[in-house]
Amino acid sequence: MTAVREESCEVVVVGAGMAGLMAATTLADRDVVVLEATDRAGGRVDSVRQGDYWINVGTQFTEGTGPLIDALHRHRIPMGTLEGKSVALALGGKQVDTSNPFALMFRSRMSLLDRIGLAAVGTRILANVPFLEMNAENRWAKRVRAKLDARRADFVLRGVTSDLARTMVRSWSGQWMGCEPEETAATQFVYSMGILLTDPGKVPNLSLPEGGNQTLTDILSKDLGERIRLNSPVTSLTRTADGVVVEYTGADGPARLNARRAIVAVPADIASKIIRDLPREYRQAFADIRYGRYVVVGFFTHEEGPQRWDDYLAVSTPELSFQAMFNHAAAVRRGNTRKPGGALACFAGGAEADKLFELGDDEIVARFTADLLKLYPELAGKLGEGILRRHPRVVPFWAPGGRASLATLRDNLGPVHLAGDYQLDVPSLADAADSGRQAAQKVLASLPPRT
């Protein structure tokens, strides 16, 4: 029987995604250990680089304000701006800028029924967006949020008979949230669709760090050094009278780590599995969190001269095997000089991703390649090898009424603190970083000062 190695530290962080890394770096002056189940730090942040370009094959953008943006600036990571870039819709062989409602409705190839249906959808979304942008304590904002939290996102399709409108709404939900409109409460859907699709410029600091989002997680991981233990899955975390006991399997076999505090920064279902004696209300709150899923195929390209997609950060593609194409090179297109090549990532989410999970890698890449060439025939002979990622768990979302239990997870369980982008209003990479920092600050406040 293999002996269990005993060890101790002041704080243990479970999970080396963005939340866990930000928590650990905030605790860098204390005795902290990070346990990560996989062979790399970064979680759903995953970037592939080639020459002047990169592809985020995990989380796509950084946005908002707070510790994530501060960390990018502090580490002097150049930011590729998306100012002046917009989102397009590819439909019936035409590509139309969605920030121009007139063009979207009348220049794309839609029937009158389709236009009426999309007008109804757009009106319902945009009528609610201003309230979601208000201070959450505003009386009217509270009322609208509560109403949206209690209804499914497919309310925008009520009475809409256009098949195209229904297809497009499903495509938007899949590409931005990784789920179907019937699965999620309307709040998150309305916010994502109303702001990101119609006017990305409204999102503070919507940008792409040069080198990809992984540039920051690589730096944070390097700073933490040997404090991060990869390939070290946690099997249980138990609260004790004076801290926690964490059982995990490391490079040297089974180990038992005793710590005064713990920060658990892993997806909800994993947290619920590893934390022992979890109170019923916490278990229910974790169960209420669901996750969007994606299949991503990235392509480095080898074209020269201006291209039709240069001014778009994303192109919605409801008629193809993927629902959206993200253009990572948009962040470095400045001035009149265009460097050769580019970087494109094709996304399928929700039910479309579920279907693709059943296929082999080669079949998925072949389908995406064929449809990308259907979208842009001029890329024939100029596409690199497809880079595939399967993500069964990405963006958290809630069914109607599910978000009501979220407040529970913002409170610590004695020595155990929780972190993850599910804790804040609109789940994002910035929210993940912020939750990690906040958890670490609570831990610091609960520990005696260093002597």
Coordinates of C-alpha atoms in Angstrom, one line a residue:
M1 CA 0.0 0.0 0.0
T2 CA 1.4 3.4 -1.0
A3 CA 2.2 5.7 1.9
V4 CA 0.3 9.0 2.0
R5 CA 2.8 11.9 2.0
E6 CA 1.9 14.5 4.7
E7 CA 2.6 18.2 4.1
S8 CA 1.3 21.6 5.1
C9 CA 1.0 25.2 4.0
E10 CA -0.8 28.4 5.0
V11 CA -3.3 28.6 2.0
V12 CA -4.2 26.0 -0.6
V13 CA -5.8 27.1 -3.9
V14 CA -7.6 24.4 -5.8
G15 CA -7.6 25.1 -9.5
A16 CA -5.1 27.1 -11.7
G17 CA -7.6 28.8 -14.0
M18 CA -7.8 32.6 -14.1
A19 CA -9.6 32.8 -10.8
G20 CA -7.1 30.4 -9.0
L21 CA -4.1 32.2 -10.5
M22 CA -5.3 35.6 -9.6
A23 CA -6.1 34.4 -6.0
A24 CA -2.6 32.8 -5.7
T25 CA -0.8 35.9 -7.0
T26 CA -2.7 38.1 -4.5
L27 CA -1.5 35.7 -1.8
A28 CA 2.1 35.7 -3.2
D29 CA 3.6 37.0 0.1
R30 CA 2.1 34.0 2.0
D31 CA 2.8 30.3 2.0
V32 CA 0.5 29.3 -0.8
V33 CA 0.2 26.1 -2.9
V34 CA -1.9 25.7 -6.0
L35 CA -3.2 22.3 -7.0
E36 CA -4.2 21.8 -10.7
A37 CA -5.6 18.6 -12.0
T38 CA -4.5 19.0 -15.6
D39 CA -1.0 19.3 -17.2
R40 CA -1.3 23.1 -17.7
A41 CA -2.3 26.2 -15.9
G42 CA -4.8 28.6 -17.4
G43 CA -8.1 26.6 -17.3
R44 CA -10.3 27.6 -20.3
V45 CA -7.7 30.3 -21.3
D46 CA -5.8 28.6 -24.1
S47 CA -3.9 30.4 -27.0
V48 CA -1.9 29.0 -29.9
R49 CA 0.7 31.3 -31.5
Q50 CA 2.3 31.4 -34.9
G51 CA 4.5 34.3 -36.1
D52 CA 2.7 37.7 -35.7
Y53 CA -0.7 36.0 -34.9
W54 CA -2.4 34.0 -32.3
I55 CA -5.7 32.1 -31.9
N56 CA -7.6 31.9 -28.6
V57 CA -9.0 28.4 -28.8
G58 CA -10.5 28.9 -25.3
T59 CA -11.9 32.1 -23.8
Q60 CA -12.1 34.7 -26.6
F61 CA -11.9 38.2 -25.2
T62 CA -10.9 40.3 -22.2
E63 CA -13.3 43.0 -21.2
G64 CA -14.5 45.2 -18.3
T65 CA -12.3 46.8 -15.6
G66 CA -10.7 45.5 -12.4
P67 CA -7.8 43.2 -11.5
L68 CA -7.6 41.5 -14.9
I69 CA -7.1 44.7 -16.8
D70 CA -4.8 46.0 -14.0
A71 CA -2.7 42.9 -14.3
L72 CA -2.4 43.2 -18.1
H73 CA -1.2 46.8 -17.7
R74 CA 1.1 45.9 -14.7
H75 CA 2.9 43.3 -16.7
R76 CA 3.1 45.6 -19.7
I77 CA 1.3 43.3 -22.0
P78 CA 0.4 45.1 -25.2
M79 CA -3.3 45.2 -25.9
G80 CA -4.7 44.8 -29.4
T81 CA -7.6 47.2 -29.7
L82 CA -11.0 46.3 -31.2
E83 CA -12.0 49.9 -31.5
G84 CA -13.8 50.4 -34.8
K85 CA -14.3 46.7 -35.3
S86 CA -17.8 45.3 -35.4
V87 CA -19.8 42.1 -35.8
A88 CA -21.2 40.9 -39.2
L89 CA -23.9 38.4 -40.2
A90 CA -23.2 36.1 -43.1
L91 CA -26.5 35.1 -44.7
G92 CA -27.4 33.8 -48.1
G93 CA -23.9 34.6 -49.5
K94 CA -23.9 38.2 -48.2
Q95 CA -22.0 39.7 -45.3
V96 CA -23.8 42.5 -43.4
D97 CA -22.6 44.7 -40.5
T98 CA -25.0 44.0 -37.6
S99 CA -24.3 47.4 -36.0
N100 CA -26.3 48.9 -38.9
P101 CA -29.9 47.8 -38.3
F102 CA -31.0 49.2 -41.7
A103 CA -28.4 47.2 -43.6
L104 CA -29.1 44.1 -41.5
M105 CA -32.8 44.2 -42.3
F106 CA -32.9 45.4 -45.9
R107 CA -29.5 44.5 -47.5
S108 CA -29.4 40.9 -46.4
R109 CA -31.4 38.3 -48.2
M110 CA -34.4 38.0 -46.0
S111 CA -38.1 37.6 -46.8
L112 CA -40.6 40.1 -45.3
L113 CA -41.6 37.4 -42.8
D114 CA -38.0 37.1 -41.7
R115 CA -37.6 40.8 -41.4
I116 CA -40.7 41.1 -39.2
G117 CA -39.6 38.3 -37.0
L118 CA -36.1 39.7 -36.5
A119 CA -37.5 43.1 -35.8
A120 CA -39.7 41.6 -33.1
V121 CA -36.7 39.8 -31.6
G122 CA -34.5 42.9 -31.8
T123 CA -37.1 45.1 -30.2
R124 CA -37.6 42.7 -27.2
I125 CA -33.8 42.6 -26.6
L126 CA -33.1 46.3 -27.0
A127 CA -36.1 47.3 -24.8
N128 CA -34.4 45.5 -21.8
V129 CA -30.7 46.3 -22.4
P130 CA -30.8 49.9 -20.9
F131 CA -32.1 48.5 -17.5
L132 CA -29.3 45.9 -17.4
E133 CA -26.7 48.7 -17.9
M134 CA -28.2 50.7 -15.0
N135 CA -26.9 50.4 -11.4
A136 CA -28.2 47.1 -10.1
E137 CA -29.7 48.9 -7.1
N138 CA -31.9 51.1 -9.3
R139 CA -35.6 50.3 -8.6
W140 CA -36.5 49.9 -12.3
A141 CA -33.3 47.9 -13.0
K142 CA -34.2 45.5 -10.1
R143 CA -37.7 45.0 -11.5
V144 CA -36.5 44.3 -15.0
R145 CA -33.7 42.0 -13.9
A146 CA -36.1 40.0 -11.7
K147 CA -38.5 39.6 -14.6
L148 CA -35.7 38.4 -16.9
D149 CA -34.3 36.1 -14.3
A150 CA -37.7 34.4 -14.1
R151 CA -38.2 33.8 -17.8
R152 CA -36.5 31.7 -20.5
A153 CA -34.4 33.5 -23.1
D154 CA -36.7 32.1 -25.9
F155 CA -39.3 34.7 -24.8
V156 CA -37.8 36.8 -27.6
L157 CA -39.3 34.3 -30.1
R158 CA -42.9 34.5 -28.8
G159 CA -45.2 34.7 -31.8
V160 CA -42.3 34.7 -34.3
T161 CA -43.0 32.3 -37.2
S162 CA -39.9 33.0 -39.2
D163 CA -37.6 29.9 -39.3
L164 CA -34.7 32.1 -40.1
A165 CA -35.3 34.3 -37.0
R166 CA -35.5 31.2 -34.8
T167 CA -32.3 29.8 -36.4
M168 CA -30.4 33.1 -35.8
V169 CA -31.5 33.4 -32.2
R170 CA -30.3 29.8 -31.5
S171 CA -27.0 30.6 -33.3
W172 CA -26.5 33.8 -31.3
S173 CA -27.2 31.9 -28.0
G174 CA -24.8 29.1 -29.1
Q175 CA -22.0 31.3 -30.1
W176 CA -22.0 33.7 -27.2
M177 CA -23.2 31.5 -24.3
G178 CA -22.7 27.9 -25.5
C179 CA -26.3 26.9 -24.8
E180 CA -29.8 27.0 -26.2
P181 CA -32.3 29.8 -25.5
E182 CA -34.6 27.3 -23.8
E183 CA -31.9 26.4 -21.3
T184 CA -31.1 29.8 -19.9
A185 CA -32.8 32.6 -18.1
A186 CA -33.3 35.7 -20.3
T187 CA -31.0 38.0 -18.3
Q188 CA -27.6 36.8 -19.5
F189 CA -28.9 36.2 -23.0
V190 CA -30.4 39.7 -23.4
Y191 CA -27.2 41.4 -22.1
S192 CA -24.9 39.4 -24.4
M193 CA -27.0 39.9 -27.5
G194 CA -28.0 43.5 -26.8
I195 CA -24.5 44.8 -26.3
L196 CA -22.0 42.4 -27.9
L197 CA -23.9 41.9 -31.1
T198 CA -25.3 45.4 -31.7
D199 CA -22.5 47.6 -30.3
P200 CA -19.3 45.9 -29.0
G201 CA -17.9 49.4 -28.4
K202 CA -20.2 49.7 -25.3
V203 CA -18.2 46.9 -23.6
P204 CA -15.4 48.6 -21.6
N205 CA -12.0 47.6 -22.7
L206 CA -13.2 44.9 -25.1
S207 CA -9.8 43.8 -26.4
L208 CA -7.3 41.0 -27.1
P209 CA -3.9 40.9 -25.4
E210 CA -1.2 40.6 -28.0
G211 CA -0.1 36.9 -28.0
G212 CA -3.5 35.8 -26.8
N213 CA -5.2 35.6 -23.4
Q214 CA -2.7 33.0 -22.4
T215 CA 0.0 35.6 -22.3
L216 CA -1.2 36.7 -18.9
T217 CA -1.8 33.3 -17.5
D218 CA 1.7 32.2 -18.6
I219 CA 3.2 35.2 -16.8
L220 CA 1.2 34.6 -13.6
S221 CA 2.2 30.9 -13.7
K222 CA 5.8 31.7 -14.2
D223 CA 5.7 34.1 -11.2
L224 CA 4.2 31.4 -9.0
G225 CA 6.8 28.9 -10.1
E226 CA 6.9 25.7 -8.1
R227 CA 4.0 26.8 -6.0
I228 CA 1.8 25.4 -8.8
R229 CA 1.6 21.6 -8.9
L230 CA 0.3 20.3 -12.1
N231 CA -1.2 16.9 -12.7
S232 CA -2.4 17.0 -9.0
P233 CA -6.1 16.2 -8.9
V234 CA -7.9 16.8 -5.6
T235 CA -10.1 14.0 -4.4
S236 CA -11.4 15.6 -1.3
L237 CA -11.3 18.7 0.8
T238 CA -12.5 18.5 4.4
R239 CA -13.0 21.3 6.9
T240 CA -11.4 20.9 10.3
A241 CA -11.3 22.8 13.6
D242 CA -8.2 24.7 12.6
G243 CA -8.4 24.7 8.7
V244 CA -8.7 22.2 6.0
V245 CA -7.3 18.8 4.9
V246 CA -6.9 18.3 1.2
E247 CA -6.4 14.8 -0.3
Y248 CA -4.8 14.8 -3.7
T249 CA -2.7 12.7 -6.1
G250 CA 0.6 14.3 -7.1
A251 CA 3.7 13.3 -9.0
D252 CA 4.9 11.2 -6.0
G253 CA 1.6 9.5 -5.4
P254 CA -1.2 10.2 -2.8
A255 CA -0.7 13.2 -0.6
R256 CA -2.4 14.9 2.3
L257 CA -2.1 18.7 2.6
N258 CA -3.0 20.5 5.8
A259 CA -3.8 24.2 5.4
R260 CA -5.2 27.0 7.4
R261 CA -7.4 28.3 4.5
A262 CA -8.5 27.1 1.1
I263 CA -9.7 28.8 -2.0
V264 CA -11.7 26.5 -4.3
A265 CA -11.6 27.9 -7.9
V266 CA -12.9 25.0 -10.0
P267 CA -16.2 24.5 -11.9
A268 CA -19.4 24.1 -9.8
D269 CA -19.8 20.4 -10.3
I270 CA -16.2 19.6 -9.4
A271 CA -16.4 21.8 -6.3
S272 CA -19.6 20.1 -5.2
K273 CA -17.9 16.7 -5.6
I274 CA -14.6 17.4 -3.7
I275 CA -15.9 19.5 -0.8
R276 CA -16.9 17.1 2.0
D277 CA -20.0 17.8 4.2
L278 CA -21.3 20.5 1.9
P279 CA -24.4 22.1 3.4
R280 CA -27.6 21.5 1.4
E281 CA -28.0 25.2 0.4
Y282 CA -24.4 25.2 -1.1
R283 CA -25.0 21.9 -2.9
Q284 CA -28.2 23.3 -4.4
A285 CA -26.5 26.6 -5.4
F286 CA -23.8 24.6 -7.2
A287 CA -26.4 22.4 -8.9
D288 CA -28.2 25.4 -10.2
I289 CA -25.2 26.5 -12.2
R290 CA -25.0 25.1 -15.7
Y291 CA -22.3 25.4 -18.3
G292 CA -22.2 26.2 -22.0
R293 CA -20.2 24.0 -24.2
Y294 CA -18.2 24.7 -27.4
V295 CA -16.3 23.1 -30.2
V296 CA -13.5 25.3 -31.6
V297 CA -11.4 24.9 -34.6
G298 CA -8.7 27.6 -35.2
F299 CA -6.9 28.3 -38.5
F300 CA -3.8 30.3 -39.3
T301 CA -4.2 31.7 -42.8
H302 CA -1.7 32.7 -45.5
E303 CA -3.5 35.4 -47.6
E304 CA -2.1 38.7 -48.6
G305 CA -3.7 42.1 -49.1
P306 CA -7.0 43.4 -47.6
Q307 CA -9.8 40.9 -47.0
R308 CA -13.5 41.0 -46.5
W309 CA -13.3 40.0 -42.8
D310 CA -10.6 42.5 -41.8
D311 CA -12.9 45.0 -40.1
Y312 CA -14.9 42.4 -38.1
L313 CA -14.0 40.9 -34.8
A314 CA -16.7 38.3 -35.4
V315 CA -19.0 37.0 -38.1
S316 CA -22.2 35.2 -37.2
T317 CA -22.8 32.2 -39.4
P318 CA -26.2 30.6 -38.7
E319 CA -26.3 28.6 -41.9
L320 CA -23.0 26.7 -41.3
S321 CA -21.7 23.9 -39.2
F322 CA -20.1 26.5 -36.9
Q323 CA -22.2 29.5 -35.6
A324 CA -19.5 32.1 -35.5
M325 CA -16.1 33.0 -36.8
F326 CA -13.8 35.1 -34.6
N327 CA -11.1 37.1 -36.3
H328 CA -8.2 37.5 -33.8
A329 CA -6.1 39.4 -36.3
A330 CA -8.6 42.3 -36.1
A331 CA -6.8 43.4 -32.9
V332 CA -3.6 44.1 -34.7
R333 CA -4.9 45.6 -38.0
R334 CA -3.9 49.2 -37.7
G335 CA -3.3 51.8 -40.3
N336 CA -3.1 51.2 -44.0
T337 CA -0.4 48.5 -43.9
R338 CA -1.7 44.9 -43.7
K339 CA 0.7 42.2 -42.8
P340 CA 0.2 38.9 -44.7
G341 CA -1.7 36.1 -43.0
G342 CA -4.2 36.0 -40.2
A343 CA -5.9 34.0 -37.5
L344 CA -9.5 32.8 -37.5
A345 CA -11.4 30.7 -35.0
C346 CA -14.7 28.9 -35.8
F347 CA -17.1 28.2 -32.9
A348 CA -20.1 25.9 -32.5
G349 CA -21.9 26.0 -29.2
G350 CA -24.9 24.5 -27.4
A351 CA -26.8 21.7 -29.1
E352 CA -24.6 22.0 -32.2
A353 CA -21.5 21.3 -30.0
D354 CA -23.3 18.4 -28.4
K355 CA -23.7 16.8 -31.8
L356 CA -20.1 17.4 -32.7
F357 CA -18.8 15.8 -29.5
E358 CA -20.0 12.5 -31.0
L359 CA -17.7 12.9 -34.0
G360 CA -14.0 12.2 -34.5
D361 CA -11.5 15.1 -34.6
D362 CA -10.8 14.7 -38.4
E363 CA -14.5 14.8 -39.2
I364 CA -15.1 18.0 -37.2
V365 CA -12.1 19.7 -38.8
A366 CA -13.2 18.6 -42.3
R367 CA -16.7 20.1 -41.7
F368 CA -15.4 23.4 -40.4
T369 CA -12.8 23.7 -43.2
A370 CA -15.4 23.1 -45.9
D371 CA -17.8 25.6 -44.4
L372 CA -15.1 28.2 -43.9
L373 CA -14.2 27.9 -47.6
K374 CA -17.9 28.2 -48.4
L375 CA -18.0 31.4 -46.5
Y376 CA -14.7 32.7 -47.9
P377 CA -13.8 30.8 -51.1
E378 CA -10.7 33.1 -51.5
L379 CA -9.1 31.2 -48.7
A380 CA -8.7 28.0 -50.8
G381 CA -5.1 26.9 -50.5
K382 CA -4.4 29.5 -47.8
L383 CA -5.7 27.7 -44.7
G384 CA -3.3 26.1 -42.2
E385 CA -4.0 22.9 -40.4
G386 CA -7.1 23.0 -38.2
I387 CA -6.5 23.3 -34.4
L388 CA -9.3 21.6 -32.6
R389 CA -10.5 22.0 -29.0
R390 CA -13.5 20.5 -27.3
H391 CA -14.9 22.4 -24.3
P392 CA -17.7 20.6 -22.5
R393 CA -17.8 23.2 -19.8
V394 CA -17.2 26.9 -20.4
V395 CA -19.6 29.8 -19.7
P396 CA -21.8 29.4 -16.6
F397 CA -25.5 30.2 -17.0
W398 CA -28.7 29.6 -15.0
A399 CA -32.2 28.3 -15.8
P400 CA -35.1 30.6 -14.9
G401 CA -35.1 31.1 -11.1
G402 CA -31.7 29.5 -10.7
R403 CA -29.7 32.6 -10.1
A404 CA -31.6 33.2 -6.8
S405 CA -29.4 30.7 -5.0
L406 CA -26.2 32.4 -6.2
A407 CA -25.8 34.7 -3.2
T408 CA -25.1 31.6 -1.1
L409 CA -21.8 30.9 -2.9
R410 CA -20.5 34.4 -2.2
D411 CA -20.2 33.5 1.5
N412 CA -17.3 31.4 2.7
L413 CA -17.7 28.0 4.4
G414 CA -15.6 28.7 7.4
P415 CA -12.0 28.3 6.2
V416 CA -13.1 27.5 2.6
H417 CA -13.6 30.4 0.2
L418 CA -15.0 30.0 -3.3
A419 CA -14.0 31.7 -6.5
G420 CA -15.2 31.6 -10.1
D421 CA -16.9 33.7 -12.7
Y422 CA -20.3 32.3 -11.6
Q423 CA -20.1 34.6 -8.6
L424 CA -20.6 37.9 -10.5
D425 CA -23.3 39.4 -12.7
V426 CA -22.2 38.6 -16.3
P427 CA -19.7 35.7 -16.3
S428 CA -16.5 36.6 -18.1
L429 CA -12.7 36.3 -17.9
A430 CA -12.7 39.6 -16.0
D431 CA -15.2 38.3 -13.5
A432 CA -13.2 35.2 -12.9
A433 CA -10.1 37.3 -12.1
D434 CA -12.1 39.6 -9.9
S435 CA -13.6 36.7 -7.9
G436 CA -10.1 35.2 -7.3
R437 CA -8.8 38.5 -6.0
Q438 CA -11.8 39.0 -3.8
A439 CA -11.5 35.5 -2.3
A440 CA -7.8 36.1 -1.6
Q441 CA -8.5 39.4 0.1
K442 CA -11.0 37.7 2.4
V443 CA -8.5 35.0 3.2
L444 CA -5.8 37.7 4.0
A445 CA -8.2 39.5 6.3
S446 CA -8.9 36.3 8.2
L447 CA -5.3 35.4 8.8
P448 CA -3.0 36.9 11.4
P449 CA -0.4 39.3 9.9
R450 CA 3.0 37.9 9.0
T451 CA 5.6 38.3 11.7

